[in-house]
PDB file of C-alpha atoms and ligand atoms in Angstrom:
ATOM      1  CA  MET Z   1      49.707  39.643  90.410  1.00  0.00           C
ATOM      2  CA  ASP Z   2      45.934  39.439  90.845  1.00  0.00           C
ATOM      3  CA  LEU Z   3      45.154  42.888  92.249  1.00  0.00           C
ATOM      4  CA  GLY Z   4      41.508  41.972  92.844  1.00  0.00           C
ATOM      5  CA  LEU Z   5      42.650  39.103  95.076  1.00  0.00           C
ATOM      6  CA  GLU Z   6      45.236  41.303  96.802  1.00  0.00           C
ATOM      7  CA  TRP Z   7      42.642  43.928  97.754  1.00  0.00           C
ATOM      8  CA  ASP Z   8      39.940  41.457  98.691  1.00  0.00           C
ATOM      9  CA  PHE Z   9      42.320  39.415 100.874  1.00  0.00           C
ATOM     10  CA  ARG Z  10      43.533  42.539 102.629  1.00  0.00           C
ATOM     11  CA  GLU Z  11      40.089  43.952 103.322  1.00  0.00           C
ATOM     12  CA  ARG Z  12      38.917  40.673 104.800  1.00  0.00           C
ATOM     13  CA  ALA Z  13      42.146  40.312 106.778  1.00  0.00           C
ATOM     14  CA  PHE Z  14      41.687  43.794 108.294  1.00  0.00           C
ATOM     15  CA  ALA Z  15      38.091  42.940 109.253  1.00  0.00           C
ATOM     16  CA  HIS Z  16      39.331  39.723 110.862  1.00  0.00           C
ATOM     17  CA  LEU Z  17      41.994  41.630 112.741  1.00  0.00           C
ATOM     18  CA  ARG Z  18      39.460  44.152 114.013  1.00  0.00           C
ATOM     19  CA  ALA Z  19      37.336  41.275 115.310  1.00  0.00           C
ATOM     20  CA  VAL Z  20      40.350  39.762 117.087  1.00  0.00           C
ATOM     21  CA  GLN Z  21      41.117  43.141 118.652  1.00  0.00           C
ATOM     22  CA  LEU Z  22      37.605  43.413 120.039  1.00  0.00           C
ATOM     23  CA  ARG Z  23      38.446  40.284 122.044  1.00  0.00           C
ATOM     24  CA  THR Z  24      41.963  41.294 123.028  1.00  0.00           C
ATOM     25  CA  GLY Z  25      41.245  44.970 123.689  1.00  0.00           C
ATOM     26  CA  GLY Z  26      43.855  46.174 121.181  1.00  0.00           C
ATOM     27  CA  PRO Z  27      47.200  44.481 121.167  1.00  0.00           C
ATOM     28  CA  VAL Z  28      47.610  40.942 119.808  1.00  0.00           C
ATOM     29  CA  ARG Z  29      49.924  37.958 120.132  1.00  0.00           C
ATOM     30  CA  GLN Z  30      51.202  36.040 117.132  1.00  0.00           C
ATOM     31  CA  ALA Z  31      49.005  33.023 117.844  1.00  0.00           C
ATOM     32  CA  GLU Z  32      45.880  35.191 117.973  1.00  0.00           C
ATOM     33  CA  VAL Z  33      46.292  36.231 114.347  1.00  0.00           C
ATOM     34  CA  ALA Z  34      47.370  32.889 112.963  1.00  0.00           C
ATOM     35  CA  ASP Z  35      44.040  31.539 111.700  1.00  0.00           C
ATOM     36  CA  PHE Z  36      42.628  33.958 109.144  1.00  0.00           C
ATOM     37  CA  ASP Z  37      40.407  31.943 106.843  1.00  0.00           C
ATOM     38  CA  HIS Z  38      41.177  32.360 103.149  1.00  0.00           C
ATOM     39  CA  LEU Z  39      39.125  30.000 100.943  1.00  0.00           C
ATOM     40  CA  GLY Z  40      39.245  27.348 103.610  1.00  0.00           C
ATOM     41  CA  GLU Z  41      42.963  27.724 104.301  1.00  0.00           C
ATOM     42  CA  ARG Z  42      44.342  29.075 107.570  1.00  0.00           C
ATOM     43  CA  VAL Z  43      46.675  31.983 106.967  1.00  0.00           C
ATOM     44  CA  ARG Z  44      48.882  33.840 109.441  1.00  0.00           C
ATOM     45  CA  LEU Z  45      48.665  37.612 109.371  1.00  0.00           C
ATOM     46  CA  MET Z  46      52.034  38.043 111.076  1.00  0.00           C
ATOM     47  CA  PRO Z  47      55.499  36.735 110.309  1.00  0.00           C
ATOM     48  CA  THR Z  48      57.023  34.291 112.759  1.00  0.00           C
ATOM     49  CA  MET Z  49      60.707  34.373 111.910  1.00  0.00           C
ATOM     50  CA  ARG Z  50      61.492  37.636 110.230  1.00  0.00           C
ATOM     51  CA  GLY Z  51      60.193  41.179 110.030  1.00  0.00           C
ATOM     52  CA  ILE Z  52      58.356  40.940 106.720  1.00  0.00           C
ATOM     53  CA  TRP Z  53      55.493  38.609 105.826  1.00  0.00           C
ATOM     54  CA  LYS Z  54      54.051  37.598 102.485  1.00  0.00           C
ATOM     55  CA  PRO Z  55      51.580  34.682 102.666  1.00  0.00           C
ATOM     56  CA  ARG Z  56      52.096  32.358  99.713  1.00  0.00           C
ATOM     57  CA  GLN Z  57      48.527  33.178  98.537  1.00  0.00           C
ATOM     58  CA  LEU Z  58      49.591  36.791  97.871  1.00  0.00           C
ATOM     59  CA  GLY Z  59      51.939  38.440  95.416  1.00  0.00           C
ATOM     60  CA  ALA Z  60      53.040  41.217  97.788  1.00  0.00           C
ATOM     61  CA  ALA Z  61      53.888  41.716 101.428  1.00  0.00           C
ATOM     62  CA  LEU Z  62      50.957  41.783 103.858  1.00  0.00           C
ATOM     63  CA  SER Z  63      52.639  42.848 107.072  1.00  0.00           C
ATOM     64  CA  PHE Z  64      55.858  43.879 108.784  1.00  0.00           C
ATOM     65  CA  VAL Z  65      56.953  43.894 112.401  1.00  0.00           C
ATOM     66  CA  THR Z  66      59.150  45.800 114.763  1.00  0.00           C
ATOM     67  CA  THR Z  67      59.949  43.878 117.894  1.00  0.00           C
ATOM     68  CA  PHE Z  68      59.882  45.289 121.369  1.00  0.00           C
ATOM     69  CA  SER Z  69      63.405  46.107 122.395  1.00  0.00           C
ATOM     70  CA  GLY Z  70      62.953  45.390 126.103  1.00  0.00           C
ATOM     71  CA  GLY Z  71      63.248  47.589 129.121  1.00  0.00           C
ATOM     72  CA  GLY Z  72      59.658  47.617 130.287  1.00  0.00           C
ATOM     73  CA  ILE Z  73      59.066  51.109 129.006  1.00  0.00           C
ATOM     74  CA  ALA Z  74      58.091  51.111 125.379  1.00  0.00           C
ATOM     75  CA  PRO Z  75      60.448  53.291 123.421  1.00  0.00           C
ATOM     76  CA  TYR Z  76      59.227  55.027 120.338  1.00  0.00           C
ATOM     77  CA  GLU Z  77      61.940  53.836 118.067  1.00  0.00           C
ATOM     78  CA  ASP Z  78      60.078  54.340 114.829  1.00  0.00           C
ATOM     79  CA  VAL Z  79      62.612  55.998 112.646  1.00  0.00           C
ATOM     80  CA  GLU Z  80      61.171  59.145 111.159  1.00  0.00           C
ATOM     81  CA  GLY Z  81      62.659  60.936 108.165  1.00  0.00           C
ATOM     82  CA  PRO Z  82      62.980  64.701 107.874  1.00  0.00           C
ATOM     83  CA  ASP Z  83      59.475  64.660 106.377  1.00  0.00           C
ATOM     84  CA  GLY Z  84      58.063  63.024 109.512  1.00  0.00           C
ATOM     85  CA  LEU Z  85      57.082  59.821 107.655  1.00  0.00           C
ATOM     86  CA  LEU Z  86      58.053  56.540 109.246  1.00  0.00           C
ATOM     87  CA  ARG Z  87      60.847  54.416 107.828  1.00  0.00           C
ATOM     88  CA  TYR Z  88      61.167  50.642 107.846  1.00  0.00           C
ATOM     89  CA  LYS Z  89      64.493  48.921 107.257  1.00  0.00           C
ATOM     90  CA  TRP Z  90      65.043  46.357 104.512  1.00  0.00           C
ATOM     91  CA  GLN Z  91      65.331  42.750 105.558  1.00  0.00           C
ATOM     92  CA  GLY Z  92      69.121  42.245 105.397  1.00  0.00           C
ATOM     93  CA  VAL Z  93      71.271  44.087 102.891  1.00  0.00           C
ATOM     94  CA  ASP Z  94      70.258  42.393  99.625  1.00  0.00           C
ATOM     95  CA  PRO Z  95      67.686  44.598  97.914  1.00  0.00           C
ATOM     96  CA  LEU Z  96      66.579  41.652  95.801  1.00  0.00           C
ATOM     97  CA  ASN Z  97      65.837  39.063  98.459  1.00  0.00           C
ATOM     98  CA  ALA Z  98      62.297  37.702  98.617  1.00  0.00           C
ATOM     99  CA  ASP Z  99      61.243  39.888 101.565  1.00  0.00           C
ATOM    100  CA  ASN Z 100      62.375  43.162 100.059  1.00  0.00           C
ATOM    101  CA  ARG Z 101      60.852  42.232  96.708  1.00  0.00           C
ATOM    102  CA  ALA Z 102      57.542  41.484  98.429  1.00  0.00           C
ATOM    103  CA  MET Z 103      57.652  44.898 100.109  1.00  0.00           C
ATOM    104  CA  ARG Z 104      58.501  46.562  96.811  1.00  0.00           C
ATOM    105  CA  SER Z 105      55.505  44.877  95.128  1.00  0.00           C
ATOM    106  CA  ALA Z 106      53.240  46.260  97.819  1.00  0.00           C
ATOM    107  CA  MET Z 107      54.840  49.679  97.342  1.00  0.00           C
ATOM    108  CA  GLU Z 108      54.565  49.719  93.562  1.00  0.00           C
ATOM    109  CA  ASN Z 109      50.911  48.736  93.707  1.00  0.00           C
ATOM    110  CA  ARG Z 110      50.102  50.962  96.699  1.00  0.00           C
ATOM    111  CA  LEU Z 111      48.606  47.974  98.514  1.00  0.00           C
ATOM    112  CA  PRO Z 112      47.650  48.429 102.167  1.00  0.00           C
ATOM    113  CA  LEU Z 113      49.673  46.579 104.807  1.00  0.00           C
ATOM    114  CA  ILE Z 114      49.618  45.918 108.539  1.00  0.00           C
ATOM    115  CA  TYR Z 115      52.392  47.245 110.745  1.00  0.00           C
ATOM    116  CA  PHE Z 116      52.720  45.164 113.926  1.00  0.00           C
ATOM    117  CA  LYS Z 117      54.543  47.288 116.468  1.00  0.00           C
ATOM    118  CA  GLY Z 118      56.028  45.375 119.395  1.00  0.00           C
ATOM    119  CA  ILE Z 119      54.955  46.883 122.721  1.00  0.00           C
ATOM    120  CA  ALA Z 120      55.998  44.136 125.134  1.00  0.00           C
ATOM    121  CA  LYS Z 121      57.558  40.709 124.826  1.00  0.00           C
ATOM    122  CA  GLY Z 122      55.382  38.787 122.348  1.00  0.00           C
ATOM    123  CA  LEU Z 123      52.734  41.534 122.230  1.00  0.00           C
ATOM    124  CA  TYR Z 124      52.080  43.778 119.235  1.00  0.00           C
ATOM    125  CA  GLU Z 125      49.893  46.770 118.466  1.00  0.00           C
ATOM    126  CA  PRO Z 126      48.565  46.395 114.900  1.00  0.00           C
ATOM    127  CA  ILE Z 127      48.550  49.606 112.932  1.00  0.00           C
ATOM    128  CA  TYR Z 128      46.670  49.407 109.649  1.00  0.00           C
ATOM    129  CA  PRO Z 129      46.182  50.144 106.898  1.00  0.00           C
ATOM    130  CA  VAL Z 130      49.558  51.651 106.139  1.00  0.00           C
ATOM    131  CA  THR Z 131      51.058  52.220 102.676  1.00  0.00           C
ATOM    132  CA  LEU Z 132      54.618  51.983 101.440  1.00  0.00           C
ATOM    133  CA  VAL Z 133      55.165  55.046  99.312  1.00  0.00           C
ATOM    134  CA  GLY Z 134      58.855  55.019  98.545  1.00  0.00           C
ATOM    135  CA  GLU Z 135      62.222  53.494  99.039  1.00  0.00           C
ATOM    136  CA  GLU Z 136      65.571  54.934 100.037  1.00  0.00           C
ATOM    137  CA  PRO Z 137      68.177  52.439  98.854  1.00  0.00           C
ATOM    138  CA  GLY Z 138      71.037  54.520 100.311  1.00  0.00           C
ATOM    139  CA  GLN Z 139      69.613  53.962 103.783  1.00  0.00           C
ATOM    140  CA  MET Z 140      68.224  50.529 102.900  1.00  0.00           C
ATOM    141  CA  GLN Z 141      64.695  51.416 103.945  1.00  0.00           C
ATOM    142  CA  PHE Z 142      61.118  51.875 102.832  1.00  0.00           C
ATOM    143  CA  VAL Z 143      59.031  54.980 103.484  1.00  0.00           C
ATOM    144  CA  VAL Z 144      55.742  54.322 105.251  1.00  0.00           C
ATOM    145  CA  ALA Z 145      52.649  56.571 105.030  1.00  0.00           C
ATOM    146  CA  LEU Z 146      49.908  56.233 107.624  1.00  0.00           C
ATOM    147  CA  ASP Z 147      47.071  57.683 105.531  1.00  0.00           C
ATOM    148  CA  GLU Z 148      46.030  58.888 102.108  1.00  0.00           C
ATOM    149  CA  VAL Z 149      46.966  62.497 102.754  1.00  0.00           C
ATOM    150  CA  SER Z 150      50.531  61.470 103.479  1.00  0.00           C
ATOM    151  CA  VAL Z 151      50.556  59.341 100.327  1.00  0.00           C
ATOM    152  CA  GLY Z 152      49.575  62.478  98.419  1.00  0.00           C
ATOM    153  CA  HIS Z 153      52.186  64.534 100.236  1.00  0.00           C
ATOM    154  CA  TRP Z 154      54.865  62.022  99.254  1.00  0.00           C
ATOM    155  CA  GLU Z 155      53.778  61.996  95.646  1.00  0.00           C
ATOM    156  CA  HIS Z 156      53.907  65.772  95.479  1.00  0.00           C
ATOM    157  CA  ARG Z 157      56.920  66.154  97.728  1.00  0.00           C
ATOM    158  CA  ASN Z 158      58.758  68.275  95.218  1.00  0.00           C
ATOM    159  CA  VAL Z 159      56.157  70.995  95.347  1.00  0.00           C
ATOM    160  CA  ILE Z 160      54.898  70.848  98.957  1.00  0.00           C
ATOM    161  CA  ASP Z 161      56.660  72.666 101.760  1.00  0.00           C
ATOM    162  CA  LEU Z 162      58.610  70.123 103.846  1.00  0.00           C
ATOM    163  CA  GLU Z 163      57.476  71.668 107.115  1.00  0.00           C
ATOM    164  CA  THR Z 164      53.798  71.234 106.193  1.00  0.00           C
ATOM    165  CA  VAL Z 165      54.400  67.617 105.321  1.00  0.00           C
ATOM    166  CA  ARG Z 166      56.363  67.032 108.492  1.00  0.00           C
ATOM    167  CA  ARG Z 167      53.813  68.622 110.799  1.00  0.00           C
ATOM    168  CA  TYR Z 168      51.003  66.599 109.295  1.00  0.00           C
ATOM    169  CA  ALA Z 169      52.961  63.353 109.436  1.00  0.00           C
ATOM    170  CA  MET Z 170      53.939  63.901 113.056  1.00  0.00           C
ATOM    171  CA  ARG Z 171      50.272  64.456 113.989  1.00  0.00           C
ATOM    172  CA  MET Z 172      49.262  61.276 112.176  1.00  0.00           C
ATOM    173  CA  THR Z 173      52.028  59.340 113.920  1.00  0.00           C
ATOM    174  CA  LYS Z 174      50.758  60.656 117.247  1.00  0.00           C
ATOM    175  CA  VAL Z 175      47.163  59.651 116.576  1.00  0.00           C
ATOM    176  CA  ARG Z 176      47.735  56.387 114.707  1.00  0.00           C
ATOM    177  CA  VAL Z 177      50.831  55.062 116.501  1.00  0.00           C
ATOM    178  CA  HIS Z 178      51.743  56.814 119.750  1.00  0.00           C
ATOM    179  CA  GLN Z 179      48.247  57.090 121.239  1.00  0.00           C
ATOM    180  CA  PRO Z 180      47.126  53.443 120.709  1.00  0.00           C
ATOM    181  CA  VAL Z 181      50.574  52.197 121.760  1.00  0.00           C
ATOM    182  CA  PHE Z 182      50.447  54.352 124.909  1.00  0.00           C
ATOM    183  CA  ARG Z 183      47.050  52.952 125.825  1.00  0.00           C
ATOM    184  CA  SER Z 184      48.119  49.367 125.257  1.00  0.00           C
ATOM    185  CA  VAL Z 185      51.420  49.716 127.094  1.00  0.00           C
ATOM    186  CA  VAL Z 186      49.760  51.349 130.126  1.00  0.00           C
ATOM    187  CA  LEU Z 187      46.848  48.890 130.274  1.00  0.00           C
ATOM    188  CA  GLN Z 188      49.262  45.995 129.963  1.00  0.00           C
ATOM    189  CA  ALA Z 189      51.409  47.350 132.833  1.00  0.00           C
ATOM    190  CA  TYR Z 190      48.379  47.558 135.098  1.00  0.00           C
ATOM    191  CA  GLY Z 191      47.127  44.069 134.224  1.00  0.00           C
ATOM    192  CA  ARG Z 192      44.219  45.573 132.246  1.00  0.00           C
ATOM    193  CA  ARG Z 193      42.464  46.912 135.289  1.00  0.00           C
ATOM    194  CA  CYS Z 194      41.545  50.346 136.584  1.00  0.00           C
ATOM    195  CA  ALA Z 195      44.194  51.366 139.099  1.00  0.00           C
ATOM    196  CA  LEU Z 196      41.474  53.001 141.235  1.00  0.00           C
ATOM    197  CA  CYS Z 197      38.550  50.557 141.258  1.00  0.00           C
ATOM    198  CA  ASN Z 198      40.041  47.410 139.732  1.00  0.00           C
ATOM    199  CA  LEU Z 199      37.455  47.234 136.939  1.00  0.00           C
ATOM    200  CA  GLY Z 200      38.730  44.765 134.360  1.00  0.00           C
ATOM    201  CA  HIS Z 201      36.608  45.503 131.283  1.00  0.00           C
ATOM    202  CA  THR Z 202      39.190  46.496 128.676  1.00  0.00           C
ATOM    203  CA  GLU Z 203      36.547  48.261 126.577  1.00  0.00           C
ATOM    204  CA  LEU Z 204      35.975  50.634 129.498  1.00  0.00           C
ATOM    205  CA  LEU Z 205      39.638  51.356 130.182  1.00  0.00           C
ATOM    206  CA  ASP Z 206      41.814  54.276 129.114  1.00  0.00           C
ATOM    207  CA  ALA Z 207      45.381  55.307 129.703  1.00  0.00           C
ATOM    208  CA  ALA Z 208      45.153  58.584 131.591  1.00  0.00           C
ATOM    209  CA  HIS Z 209      48.000  61.038 131.230  1.00  0.00           C
ATOM    210  CA  ILE Z 210      49.483  62.365 134.495  1.00  0.00           C
ATOM    211  CA  ARG Z 211      50.990  65.379 132.755  1.00  0.00           C
ATOM    212  CA  PRO Z 212      48.362  66.061 130.063  1.00  0.00           C
ATOM    213  CA  ASP Z 213      49.151  65.610 126.417  1.00  0.00           C
ATOM    214  CA  ALA Z 214      48.228  69.250 125.800  1.00  0.00           C
ATOM    215  CA  GLU Z 215      50.870  70.317 128.355  1.00  0.00           C
ATOM    216  CA  GLY Z 216      53.593  68.303 126.691  1.00  0.00           C
ATOM    217  CA  GLY Z 217      53.095  65.060 128.637  1.00  0.00           C
ATOM    218  CA  ASP Z 218      54.899  62.211 126.947  1.00  0.00           C
ATOM    219  CA  PRO Z 219      53.047  59.058 125.865  1.00  0.00           C
ATOM    220  CA  VAL Z 220      55.270  56.842 128.058  1.00  0.00           C
ATOM    221  CA  VAL Z 221      54.217  54.370 130.703  1.00  0.00           C
ATOM    222  CA  THR Z 222      55.596  56.435 133.605  1.00  0.00           C
ATOM    223  CA  ASN Z 223      53.311  59.285 132.589  1.00  0.00           C
ATOM    224  CA  GLY Z 224      50.270  56.997 132.417  1.00  0.00           C
ATOM    225  CA  ILE Z 225      47.774  55.356 134.753  1.00  0.00           C
ATOM    226  CA  SER Z 226      45.210  52.777 133.689  1.00  0.00           C
ATOM    227  CA  MET Z 227      41.748  54.029 134.551  1.00  0.00           C
ATOM    228  CA  CYS Z 228      38.149  53.213 133.749  1.00  0.00           C
ATOM    229  CA  LYS Z 229      36.246  55.873 131.801  1.00  0.00           C
ATOM    230  CA  ILE Z 230      34.589  57.419 134.856  1.00  0.00           C
ATOM    231  CA  HIS Z 231      37.776  57.615 136.895  1.00  0.00           C
ATOM    232  CA  HIS Z 232      39.690  58.980 133.945  1.00  0.00           C
ATOM    233  CA  ALA Z 233      37.102  61.741 133.464  1.00  0.00           C
ATOM    234  CA  ALA Z 234      37.063  62.443 137.219  1.00  0.00           C
ATOM    235  CA  TYR Z 235      40.846  62.628 137.275  1.00  0.00           C
ATOM    236  CA  ASP Z 236      40.942  64.983 134.280  1.00  0.00           C
ATOM    237  CA  ALA Z 237      38.252  67.161 135.915  1.00  0.00           C
ATOM    238  CA  GLU Z 238      40.306  67.305 139.172  1.00  0.00           C
ATOM    239  CA  ILE Z 239      37.411  65.665 141.044  1.00  0.00           C
ATOM    240  CA  ILE Z 240      39.881  62.975 141.997  1.00  0.00           C
ATOM    241  CA  GLY Z 241      43.522  63.614 142.843  1.00  0.00           C
ATOM    242  CA  ILE Z 242      46.352  61.155 143.410  1.00  0.00           C
ATOM    243  CA  ARG Z 243      48.893  61.980 146.060  1.00  0.00           C
ATOM    244  CA  PRO Z 244      52.534  61.310 145.253  1.00  0.00           C
ATOM    245  CA  ASP Z 245      52.391  58.503 147.877  1.00  0.00           C
ATOM    246  CA  HIS Z 246      49.635  56.938 145.737  1.00  0.00           C
ATOM    247  CA  GLU Z 247      46.703  57.663 148.022  1.00  0.00           C
ATOM    248  CA  ILE Z 248      43.547  58.532 146.120  1.00  0.00           C
ATOM    249  CA  ARG Z 249      41.772  61.688 147.278  1.00  0.00           C
ATOM    250  CA  VAL Z 250      38.350  62.975 146.319  1.00  0.00           C
ATOM    251  CA  ARG Z 251      37.699  66.719 146.258  1.00  0.00           C
ATOM    252  CA  ASP Z 252      36.089  68.002 149.495  1.00  0.00           C
ATOM    253  CA  ASP Z 253      32.879  69.347 147.964  1.00  0.00           C
ATOM    254  CA  VAL Z 254      32.270  66.021 146.148  1.00  0.00           C
ATOM    255  CA  LEU Z 255      32.911  64.032 149.323  1.00  0.00           C
ATOM    256  CA  VAL Z 256      29.996  65.679 151.126  1.00  0.00           C
ATOM    257  CA  GLU Z 257      27.501  65.502 148.237  1.00  0.00           C
ATOM    258  CA  GLU Z 258      24.575  63.129 148.539  1.00  0.00           C
ATOM    259  CA  ASP Z 259      23.458  61.147 145.563  1.00  0.00           C
ATOM    260  CA  GLY Z 260      22.974  57.636 144.189  1.00  0.00           C
ATOM    261  CA  PRO Z 261      25.298  54.635 144.001  1.00  0.00           C
ATOM    262  CA  THR Z 262      27.615  55.970 141.295  1.00  0.00           C
ATOM    263  CA  LEU Z 263      28.577  58.916 143.445  1.00  0.00           C
ATOM    264  CA  ARG Z 264      28.745  56.844 146.610  1.00  0.00           C
ATOM    265  CA  TYR Z 265      30.665  53.840 145.272  1.00  0.00           C
ATOM    266  CA  ALA Z 266      32.527  55.009 142.227  1.00  0.00           C
ATOM    267  CA  LEU Z 267      33.655  58.356 143.536  1.00  0.00           C
ATOM    268  CA  GLN Z 268      33.380  58.735 147.302  1.00  0.00           C
ATOM    269  CA  GLY Z 269      34.222  55.019 147.692  1.00  0.00           C
ATOM    270  CA  VAL Z 270      37.771  55.362 146.352  1.00  0.00           C
ATOM    271  CA  HIS Z 271      38.695  58.196 148.721  1.00  0.00           C
ATOM    272  CA  GLY Z 272      41.580  57.200 150.926  1.00  0.00           C
ATOM    273  CA  GLN Z 273      42.337  54.025 148.937  1.00  0.00           C
ATOM    274  CA  GLN Z 274      45.744  53.253 147.506  1.00  0.00           C
ATOM    275  CA  LEU Z 275      46.351  53.278 143.796  1.00  0.00           C
ATOM    276  CA  GLN Z 276      46.975  49.749 142.479  1.00  0.00           C
ATOM    277  CA  LEU Z 277      50.415  49.924 140.908  1.00  0.00           C
ATOM    278  CA  PRO Z 278      52.057  47.867 138.187  1.00  0.00           C
ATOM    279  CA  ARG Z 279      54.099  44.984 139.523  1.00  0.00           C
ATOM    280  CA  GLN Z 280      57.030  46.090 137.398  1.00  0.00           C
ATOM    281  CA  ARG Z 281      58.747  48.880 139.226  1.00  0.00           C
ATOM    282  CA  LYS Z 282      59.938  50.720 136.147  1.00  0.00           C
ATOM    283  CA  ALA Z 283      56.367  50.881 134.802  1.00  0.00           C
ATOM    284  CA  ARG Z 284      55.142  52.767 137.860  1.00  0.00           C
ATOM    285  CA  PRO Z 285      54.150  56.418 137.643  1.00  0.00           C
ATOM    286  CA  SER Z 286      56.925  58.959 137.947  1.00  0.00           C
ATOM    287  CA  THR Z 287      56.884  60.618 141.393  1.00  0.00           C
ATOM    288  CA  GLU Z 288      57.913  63.898 139.880  1.00  0.00           C
ATOM    289  CA  LEU Z 289      54.928  63.870 137.527  1.00  0.00           C
ATOM    290  CA  LEU Z 290      52.555  62.798 140.291  1.00  0.00           C
ATOM    291  CA  ASP Z 291      53.893  65.647 142.403  1.00  0.00           C
ATOM    292  CA  GLU Z 292      53.283  68.175 139.653  1.00  0.00           C
ATOM    293  CA  ARG Z 293      49.769  66.936 139.066  1.00  0.00           C
ATOM    294  CA  TRP Z 294      48.950  66.796 142.784  1.00  0.00           C
ATOM    295  CA  GLU Z 295      49.927  70.473 143.123  1.00  0.00           C
ATOM    296  CA  LYS Z 296      47.499  71.255 140.331  1.00  0.00           C
ATOM    297  CA  PHE Z 297      44.713  69.290 142.075  1.00  0.00           C
ATOM    298  CA  LEU Z 298      45.358  71.184 145.356  1.00  0.00           C
ATOM    299  CA  ALA Z 299      45.206  74.474 143.500  1.00  0.00           C
ATOM    300  CA  THR Z 300      41.832  73.531 141.973  1.00  0.00           C
ATOM    301  CA  ALA Z 301      40.280  71.907 145.003  1.00  0.00           C
TER     302      ALA Z 301
HETATM  303 ZN1   ZN E 401      37.764  52.829 137.861  1.00  0.00          ZN
END
C-alpha cells in the first residue's frame, strides 16, 4: 500500500467534502459526494450498496455508513462499548471478506476515514476524520475513535482508568456526533427555515434546545426547534417565549422598547405569530417540554 497516496487522497477528499457541506449546510446525499476528482477520475466518497467503501484507487477503506432506521425521529443507535468508544459491525460474518479486510487495513495503518451517519432517508451526516483503533472478533466489530486523544486512550487502555476513558469518549461523541446530527435532523424537519421568521439561510440556522442541554435536554427532534441565530439567542435569553399552543410571545419590557429595524421586525414583529411547525407530526416539539420551558419564561419575564 502506498501510504503517501492514502494520506494525500484522504486529505483532499475531506477538503472536498467540507466544500460540499458548505453548499448543503451539513448533511449530504449520496449523489452529492459522488464526483471527487482524483487524477482526473471521478470517485465516490460513499458506498452505494453496502456499509463499507474502498475506492479501487485505495488500499484501505475510506468510509462506512449506518443507515437511518426510520421513524422520523433519529435514534442514536451508535453502539458504544463500556469504554464509550463507538463500535461498527463487520460486513457479514466472514472476517476475511473484502470489506472487512479493507477496514482492517485502515485500522492497521491508522488511516483516517469518514463515517456517514444516516439521519433521514437518503441523508447522511458525515463525521470525519475518524480512526479505527481495534477489532473485537467475538462481537464481529471494529472500534472507532473520534479523535487522537481517544486513539491514545485505546493504545494505553491497560493502564488508564476505564471511567476516565469512558467520560472523555462520551463527551467526544456528544460534540462530534450527537450535536451535528441534532442540528441536521432538526433543520431538516423544519425545511431548513427558522420556525419564527422563516429565514432560509442554512448558515444562519441553529437547532435550539427546548430543555437546555445543560439541564439534561436530549438531542432529539422533539426537544428541538429550528431557529436563526438571533431568534435562538433571544429564546435562550428568555426574551422570546413559545407558548405550548405554539404562539410566539415577546417579553413585555422588550415589546415597549423603541429602537431600529432589528428590534422592530426581528423581535417585536414575531410577537403573537404562530411557530411554523414541521409537517411531520412526530417531529413536532413535545408539548410537555414546551410547557416546562414556557413556565420558565413566565418566571423570568
Ligand atoms: Zn428567525
